[in-house]
Amino acid sequence: MTCAKVIGTGHCVPERVVTNHDLARMMDTSDEWIVERTGIRERRWITPGTTLDDLAAGASRMALQDAGIEAGELDLIICATLNPDCFFPGNGVLLQHALGARTVGAMDLRNQCTGFVYGVATAAAHIKAGFARTVLVVGTEIHSTSMDLTDRGRDIAVLFGDGAGAAVLRATGDQGEGRSDVLASVLHSQGEFARELWCELPSGSQPGRITAEQIAEGRHYPLMNGRAVYTHAVRRFCEAIREVLEAGGVAKQDVKLVIPHQANLRITEAVTKRFDLAPEQVFSNIQRYGNTTAASIPIALSEASREGRLARGDLLVLVAFGSGFTWGANLIRW
Ligand code: COA
């Protein structure tokens, strides 16, 4: 049976560090409030001129180098983002060009914080079906340009940051118990909660897409019902972990590492406690990057791999929840 092995990871974050104290000079907030409720201490913001595509290409090149392969060997590119450089075309094609890849398929996934998990599931399915041998999955986001940096937008503005992460998956014919593979994936959505965390405008169904009046009202900024998101997130994270372990026939004590989407340290801690995981089984870097939505898991994966937190044969769970609502998980044998 063909297996889908992660052969390389990479990440790319802007150099500009924005601390909570920096934000407190822009809006009515404080380091204490942000750290206590989210765990975030700083995040990265781009400087003008950097594009989403630049971040995606930076992370991808690092992942390709880590894998020891050239962009020309890719058979499929999957790009997850909720902040595309333009309304259309999608960022996947921009990445295909930036990397100098062949004219292979470039797919865009719009599944917000769950985008990378959807991407890994899609890559593994293509590999196992024999449609592709080598697939690049990227999560890339620029939030700093989209946020309301006044008191009105402070609940959102303190949470999100910019960055990109990537992984290369390749088909292998490895045999035996400890073979590297994406063992199982579970994906979910519940659109009835779309408006609990969304960016309403510009809208493809509104003539002219957006008006000056709507911009003045701030309706082009992201909106979030923080309490609702928090409650659903904790529940769905736990369900997705349980479901993917069942699908893969694995016990939770056998999992070496869980990399949750870095939404909020309090959410991660609640899931760790509720699911009775040991602290060393769960990876967190939200303190340094904030919530980078689709990029958060691949950035964390790249860091975990470089920190030596994963050895070949280890069991790894990627799990995410986000706008949509969407949620899901991948069970991977590293
Ligand atoms: N700084 C200071 N005060 C802020 C603030 C900020 N950045 N943002 C909001 N507040 C204020 C609110 O205006 C409100 O004030 P009020 O009580 O006078 O109306 C108060 O803080 C709300 O505080 P509290 O009820 O303690 O907030 P909370 O415990 O619900 O925490 C979140 C707020 C956003 C941190 C929390 O709801 C959360 O983590 N939600 C999930 C967010 C998330 O993960 N989103 C991404 C999912 S992918």
Coordinates of C-alpha atoms and ligand atoms in Angstrom, one line a residue:
M1 CA 0.0 0.0 0.0
T2 CA 1.2 3.5 -0.8
C3 CA 2.0 5.6 2.2
A4 CA 2.1 9.5 2.4
K5 CA 5.3 10.4 4.3
V6 CA 6.1 13.9 5.5
I7 CA 9.7 14.4 4.1
G8 CA 10.3 18.1 4.8
T9 CA 8.9 21.1 6.7
G10 CA 9.6 24.8 6.7
H11 CA 8.4 28.1 7.9
C12 CA 8.8 31.8 7.2
V13 CA 7.8 34.7 9.5
P14 CA 8.3 38.4 9.1
E15 CA 11.2 39.9 11.0
R16 CA 9.1 42.7 12.6
V17 CA 8.2 41.8 16.2
V18 CA 5.1 43.5 17.6
T19 CA 4.8 43.1 21.4
N20 CA 1.7 43.5 23.5
H21 CA 3.3 46.8 24.8
D22 CA 3.5 48.0 21.2
L23 CA -0.3 47.3 20.8
A24 CA -1.1 49.1 24.0
R25 CA 0.3 52.2 22.4
M26 CA -2.1 51.8 19.5
M27 CA -5.3 50.9 21.4
D28 CA -6.8 50.5 24.8
T29 CA -5.3 47.2 25.9
S30 CA -2.5 45.9 28.1
D31 CA 0.1 43.2 28.3
E32 CA -1.6 41.8 31.4
W33 CA -5.0 41.5 29.7
I34 CA -3.6 39.8 26.6
V35 CA -1.2 37.4 28.4
E36 CA -3.9 36.4 30.9
R37 CA -6.6 35.6 28.4
T38 CA -4.5 34.4 25.4
G39 CA -0.9 33.6 26.4
I40 CA 0.3 35.7 23.6
R41 CA 3.3 38.0 24.3
E42 CA 4.3 39.0 20.7
R43 CA 3.5 38.4 17.1
R44 CA 5.1 39.1 13.7
W45 CA 3.8 41.7 11.3
I46 CA 5.0 42.2 7.7
T47 CA 6.5 45.5 6.6
P48 CA 4.9 47.1 3.5
G49 CA 6.0 45.4 0.3
T50 CA 5.9 41.9 1.7
T51 CA 3.2 39.7 0.1
L52 CA 1.4 36.6 1.2
D53 CA 3.1 34.9 -1.7
D54 CA 6.6 35.9 -0.3
L55 CA 5.9 34.3 3.0
A56 CA 4.4 31.1 1.3
A57 CA 7.4 30.9 -1.0
G58 CA 9.9 31.4 1.9
A59 CA 8.3 28.6 3.9
S60 CA 8.0 26.3 0.8
R61 CA 11.7 26.7 -0.1
M62 CA 12.7 25.8 3.4
A63 CA 10.5 22.7 3.3
L64 CA 11.8 21.7 -0.2
Q65 CA 15.4 22.1 1.1
D66 CA 14.6 20.1 4.2
A67 CA 13.1 17.4 1.9
G68 CA 16.2 17.5 -0.3
I69 CA 14.1 17.9 -3.5
E70 CA 13.6 20.6 -6.2
A71 CA 10.4 22.5 -6.9
G72 CA 10.3 20.7 -10.3
E73 CA 9.6 17.4 -8.5
L74 CA 6.2 18.6 -7.1
D75 CA 3.1 17.1 -8.6
L76 CA 0.6 19.2 -6.7
I77 CA 0.5 22.4 -4.7
I78 CA -2.1 23.0 -1.9
C79 CA -2.2 26.5 -0.5
A80 CA -4.4 27.3 2.5
T81 CA -5.2 30.9 3.4
L82 CA -8.1 33.1 4.5
N83 CA -6.1 36.2 3.4
P84 CA -5.4 35.9 -0.3
D85 CA -3.2 38.5 -2.0
C86 CA -6.1 39.2 -4.4
F87 CA -9.8 38.2 -4.8
F88 CA -8.8 36.0 -7.7
P89 CA -6.7 34.1 -8.8
G90 CA -5.9 32.1 -5.7
N91 CA -2.5 32.2 -4.1
G92 CA -1.7 28.6 -5.2
V93 CA -0.9 29.7 -8.7
L94 CA 1.2 32.6 -7.5
L95 CA 3.2 30.1 -5.4
Q96 CA 3.5 27.8 -8.4
H97 CA 5.1 30.6 -10.3
A98 CA 7.3 31.9 -7.4
L99 CA 8.8 28.5 -6.9
G100 CA 9.4 27.8 -10.6
A101 CA 7.4 24.6 -10.3
R102 CA 6.1 22.7 -13.4
T103 CA 2.6 23.6 -14.6
V104 CA 1.1 21.2 -11.9
G105 CA -2.2 21.7 -10.2
A106 CA -2.3 24.5 -7.6
M107 CA -5.3 24.2 -5.3
D108 CA -6.5 26.8 -2.9
L109 CA -8.2 25.8 0.4
R110 CA -10.5 28.3 2.1
N111 CA -10.9 26.5 5.5
Q112 CA -9.4 29.2 7.7
C113 CA -7.7 27.9 10.8
T114 CA -8.4 24.3 9.7
G115 CA -6.9 24.9 6.3
F116 CA -3.6 23.0 6.9
V117 CA -5.4 20.0 8.3
Y118 CA -7.7 19.9 5.3
G119 CA -4.6 20.3 3.1
V120 CA -2.8 17.3 4.7
A121 CA -5.9 15.2 4.3
T122 CA -6.2 16.2 0.6
A123 CA -2.5 15.6 -0.1
A124 CA -2.6 12.2 1.5
A125 CA -5.7 11.2 -0.4
H126 CA -4.1 12.3 -3.7
I127 CA -0.9 10.3 -2.9
K128 CA -2.7 7.2 -1.8
A129 CA -5.0 7.3 -4.8
G130 CA -1.9 7.4 -7.1
F131 CA -2.8 10.9 -8.5
A132 CA 0.4 12.5 -7.2
R133 CA 3.8 11.4 -5.9
T134 CA 5.0 14.6 -4.2
V135 CA 2.7 17.3 -2.8
L136 CA 3.5 20.6 -1.1
V137 CA 1.0 21.8 1.5
V138 CA 1.3 25.4 2.7
G139 CA -0.5 27.6 5.2
T140 CA 0.1 31.3 4.7
E141 CA -1.5 34.4 6.3
I142 CA -1.2 38.1 6.6
H143 CA -3.5 39.4 9.2
S144 CA -1.8 42.7 10.2
T145 CA -3.2 44.5 7.1
S146 CA -6.8 43.4 7.8
M147 CA -7.3 44.4 11.3
D148 CA -9.0 47.4 12.9
L149 CA -6.1 48.8 15.1
T150 CA -8.4 51.1 17.1
D151 CA -10.2 50.3 20.3
R152 CA -13.2 49.0 18.2
G153 CA -11.1 46.1 16.9
R154 CA -9.0 45.3 19.9
D155 CA -10.6 41.9 20.7
I156 CA -9.3 40.7 17.3
A157 CA -6.2 42.8 16.8
V158 CA -4.4 41.4 19.8
L159 CA -4.9 37.8 18.7
F160 CA -3.6 37.4 15.1
G161 CA -0.2 37.5 13.5
D162 CA 1.5 37.0 10.1
G163 CA 3.5 34.0 8.9
A164 CA 3.6 30.9 6.7
G165 CA 4.5 27.2 7.2
A166 CA 4.8 24.3 4.7
A167 CA 5.3 20.6 4.5
V168 CA 6.2 18.2 1.6
L169 CA 4.5 14.8 1.5
R170 CA 5.8 12.0 -0.7
A171 CA 4.5 8.6 -1.7
T172 CA 6.5 5.7 -0.3
G173 CA 6.0 2.0 -0.6
D174 CA 7.3 1.4 2.9
Q175 CA 6.1 -1.7 4.6
G176 CA 5.6 -2.8 8.2
E177 CA 4.3 -1.5 11.5
G178 CA 6.4 1.6 12.0
R179 CA 6.1 3.1 8.5
S180 CA 5.8 6.8 8.1
D181 CA 2.3 7.8 6.8
V182 CA -0.8 9.9 7.3
L183 CA -2.7 7.2 9.1
A184 CA -6.1 8.9 9.3
S185 CA -7.8 12.3 8.9
V186 CA -11.2 13.6 10.0
L187 CA -12.8 16.8 8.6
H188 CA -15.9 18.7 9.7
S189 CA -17.8 21.9 9.1
Q190 CA -20.9 23.6 10.5
G191 CA -21.9 26.7 8.5
E192 CA -24.7 27.7 10.8
F193 CA -22.0 29.4 12.8
A194 CA -20.4 31.2 9.9
R195 CA -21.1 34.7 11.3
E196 CA -19.6 34.0 14.7
L197 CA -16.1 34.5 13.2
W198 CA -16.1 36.1 9.7
C199 CA -15.2 38.9 7.4
E200 CA -18.4 40.0 5.8
L201 CA -17.1 42.4 3.1
P202 CA -16.2 42.8 0.3
S203 CA -18.9 40.4 -0.8
G204 CA -19.1 38.7 -4.2
S205 CA -22.9 38.9 -4.1
Q206 CA -23.2 42.6 -3.4
P207 CA -23.2 44.9 -6.5
G208 CA -19.9 46.9 -6.3
R209 CA -18.8 44.5 -3.6
I210 CA -18.4 47.3 -0.9
T211 CA -19.4 50.9 -0.4
A212 CA -17.6 53.8 1.2
E213 CA -20.3 53.9 3.9
Q214 CA -19.7 50.2 4.7
I215 CA -16.0 50.9 5.0
A216 CA -16.7 53.8 7.4
E217 CA -18.8 51.4 9.5
G218 CA -15.8 49.0 9.6
R219 CA -17.7 46.1 7.9
H220 CA -14.6 45.0 6.0
Y221 CA -12.9 44.1 9.3
P222 CA -13.0 40.6 10.8
L223 CA -15.6 40.0 13.5
M224 CA -15.6 37.4 16.2
N225 CA -17.9 36.3 19.0
G226 CA -15.0 35.3 21.3
R227 CA -17.1 33.4 23.9
A228 CA -18.9 31.3 21.3
V229 CA -15.6 30.5 19.5
Y230 CA -14.0 29.5 22.8
T231 CA -16.7 27.1 23.8
H232 CA -17.1 25.4 20.5
A233 CA -13.3 25.3 20.0
V234 CA -12.6 23.4 23.2
R235 CA -15.4 20.9 22.5
R236 CA -14.5 20.3 18.9
F237 CA -10.7 20.0 19.5
C238 CA -11.4 17.2 21.9
E239 CA -13.9 15.4 19.7
A240 CA -11.5 15.6 16.7
I241 CA -8.6 14.2 18.6
R242 CA -10.8 11.3 19.9
E243 CA -12.2 10.6 16.4
V244 CA -8.9 10.6 14.6
L245 CA -7.3 8.3 17.2
E246 CA -10.2 5.9 16.9
A247 CA -10.0 6.0 13.1
G248 CA -6.3 5.1 13.3
G249 CA -6.7 2.6 16.0
V250 CA -4.3 4.4 18.3
A251 CA -4.4 5.0 22.1
K252 CA -3.9 8.6 23.3
Q253 CA -0.9 7.5 25.6
D254 CA 0.9 6.3 22.5
V255 CA 0.8 9.8 20.9
K256 CA 4.2 11.5 21.1
L257 CA 3.0 15.0 20.2
V258 CA -0.2 16.9 19.6
I259 CA 0.1 20.1 17.6
P260 CA -3.1 22.0 18.0
H261 CA -3.9 25.1 15.9
Q262 CA -2.5 27.9 18.0
A263 CA -5.8 29.7 18.7
N264 CA -5.3 30.7 22.3
L265 CA -3.2 29.2 25.0
R266 CA -6.2 29.0 27.3
I267 CA -8.0 26.8 24.6
T268 CA -4.9 24.6 24.3
E269 CA -4.6 24.3 28.1
A270 CA -8.3 23.4 28.4
V271 CA -8.0 20.7 25.7
T272 CA -4.8 19.3 27.4
K273 CA -6.7 19.1 30.7
R274 CA -10.0 17.8 29.4
F275 CA -8.2 15.2 27.3
D276 CA -5.8 14.3 30.1
L277 CA -2.7 14.8 28.0
A278 CA 0.7 15.3 29.6
P279 CA 2.1 18.9 29.0
E280 CA 5.1 17.5 27.0
Q281 CA 2.6 15.9 24.6
V282 CA 1.3 19.3 23.4
F283 CA 3.2 21.9 21.4
S284 CA 2.7 25.6 21.9
N285 CA 4.4 28.6 20.3
I286 CA 1.5 31.0 20.3
Q287 CA 3.4 33.1 22.9
R288 CA 5.8 34.2 20.1
Y289 CA 3.5 34.3 17.0
G290 CA -0.1 34.8 18.1
N291 CA -2.8 33.1 16.0
T292 CA -1.6 32.7 12.4
T293 CA -4.7 30.8 11.4
A294 CA -3.9 28.4 8.5
A295 CA -0.1 28.9 9.1
S296 CA -0.1 28.1 12.8
I297 CA 0.1 24.3 12.6
P298 CA 2.8 24.1 9.8
I299 CA 4.9 26.8 11.6
A300 CA 4.6 24.7 14.8
L301 CA 5.4 21.5 12.9
S302 CA 8.5 23.0 11.4
E303 CA 9.7 24.3 14.8
A304 CA 8.8 21.0 16.6
S305 CA 10.8 19.0 13.9
R306 CA 13.8 21.3 14.2
E307 CA 13.7 21.2 18.0
G308 CA 14.0 17.4 17.9
R309 CA 10.5 16.9 19.3
L310 CA 9.7 14.2 16.7
A311 CA 11.6 11.1 15.7
R312 CA 10.8 8.7 12.8
G313 CA 8.0 6.3 13.9
D314 CA 6.5 8.8 16.5
L315 CA 2.8 9.3 16.4
L316 CA 1.7 12.9 15.8
V317 CA -1.8 14.5 15.9
L318 CA -2.5 17.8 14.1
V319 CA -5.8 19.3 15.2
A320 CA -7.6 22.5 14.4
F321 CA -10.8 24.5 14.8
G322 CA -11.8 27.8 13.3
S323 CA -14.0 30.0 11.3
G324 CA -16.8 28.3 9.4
F325 CA -17.0 26.7 11.9
T326 CA -14.6 24.1 10.6
W327 CA -12.6 21.6 12.5
G328 CA -10.6 18.4 11.9
A329 CA -7.4 16.4 12.7
N330 CA -4.7 14.3 11.0
L331 CA -3.0 11.3 12.7
I332 CA 0.5 11.0 11.3
R333 CA 3.3 8.5 11.9
W334 CA 6.4 10.6 11.6
Ligands
COA1 N1 -7.8 44.5 25.7 C1 -8.5 44.8 26.8 N2 -9.8 44.6 27.0 C2 -10.4 43.9 26.0 C3 -9.8 43.5 24.8 C4 -8.4 43.8 24.7 N3 -7.6 43.5 23.6 N4 -10.6 42.9 24.0 C5 -11.8 42.9 24.6 N5 -11.7 43.5 25.8 C6 -12.7 43.8 26.8 C7 -14.1 43.7 26.2 O1 -14.5 44.9 25.7 C8 -14.9 43.3 27.4 O2 -15.1 44.4 28.2 P1 -16.6 44.6 29.0 O3 -16.6 43.5 30.0 O4 -16.4 46.0 29.6 O5 -17.6 44.6 27.9 C9 -14.0 42.4 28.2 O6 -12.7 42.7 27.8 C10 -14.2 40.9 27.9 O7 -13.5 40.3 28.9 P2 -13.7 38.8 29.2 O8 -15.1 38.5 29.2 O9 -12.9 38.4 30.4 O10 -13.1 38.2 27.9 P3 -13.0 36.7 27.6 O11 -12.6 35.9 28.8 O12 -14.2 36.2 26.8 O13 -11.7 36.6 26.6 C11 -11.2 36.3 24.3 C12 -11.9 37.2 25.3 C13 -11.3 36.8 22.9 C14 -9.7 36.2 24.7 C15 -11.8 34.9 24.5 O14 -13.2 35.0 24.3 C16 -11.3 33.9 23.5 O15 -10.2 33.4 23.6 N6 -12.1 33.5 22.5 C17 -11.6 32.6 21.4 C18 -10.8 33.4 20.5 C19 -10.1 32.6 19.4 O16 -9.4 31.7 19.8 N7 -10.3 32.9 18.2 C20 -9.7 32.3 17.1 C21 -10.3 30.9 16.9 S1 -9.5 30.2 15.6

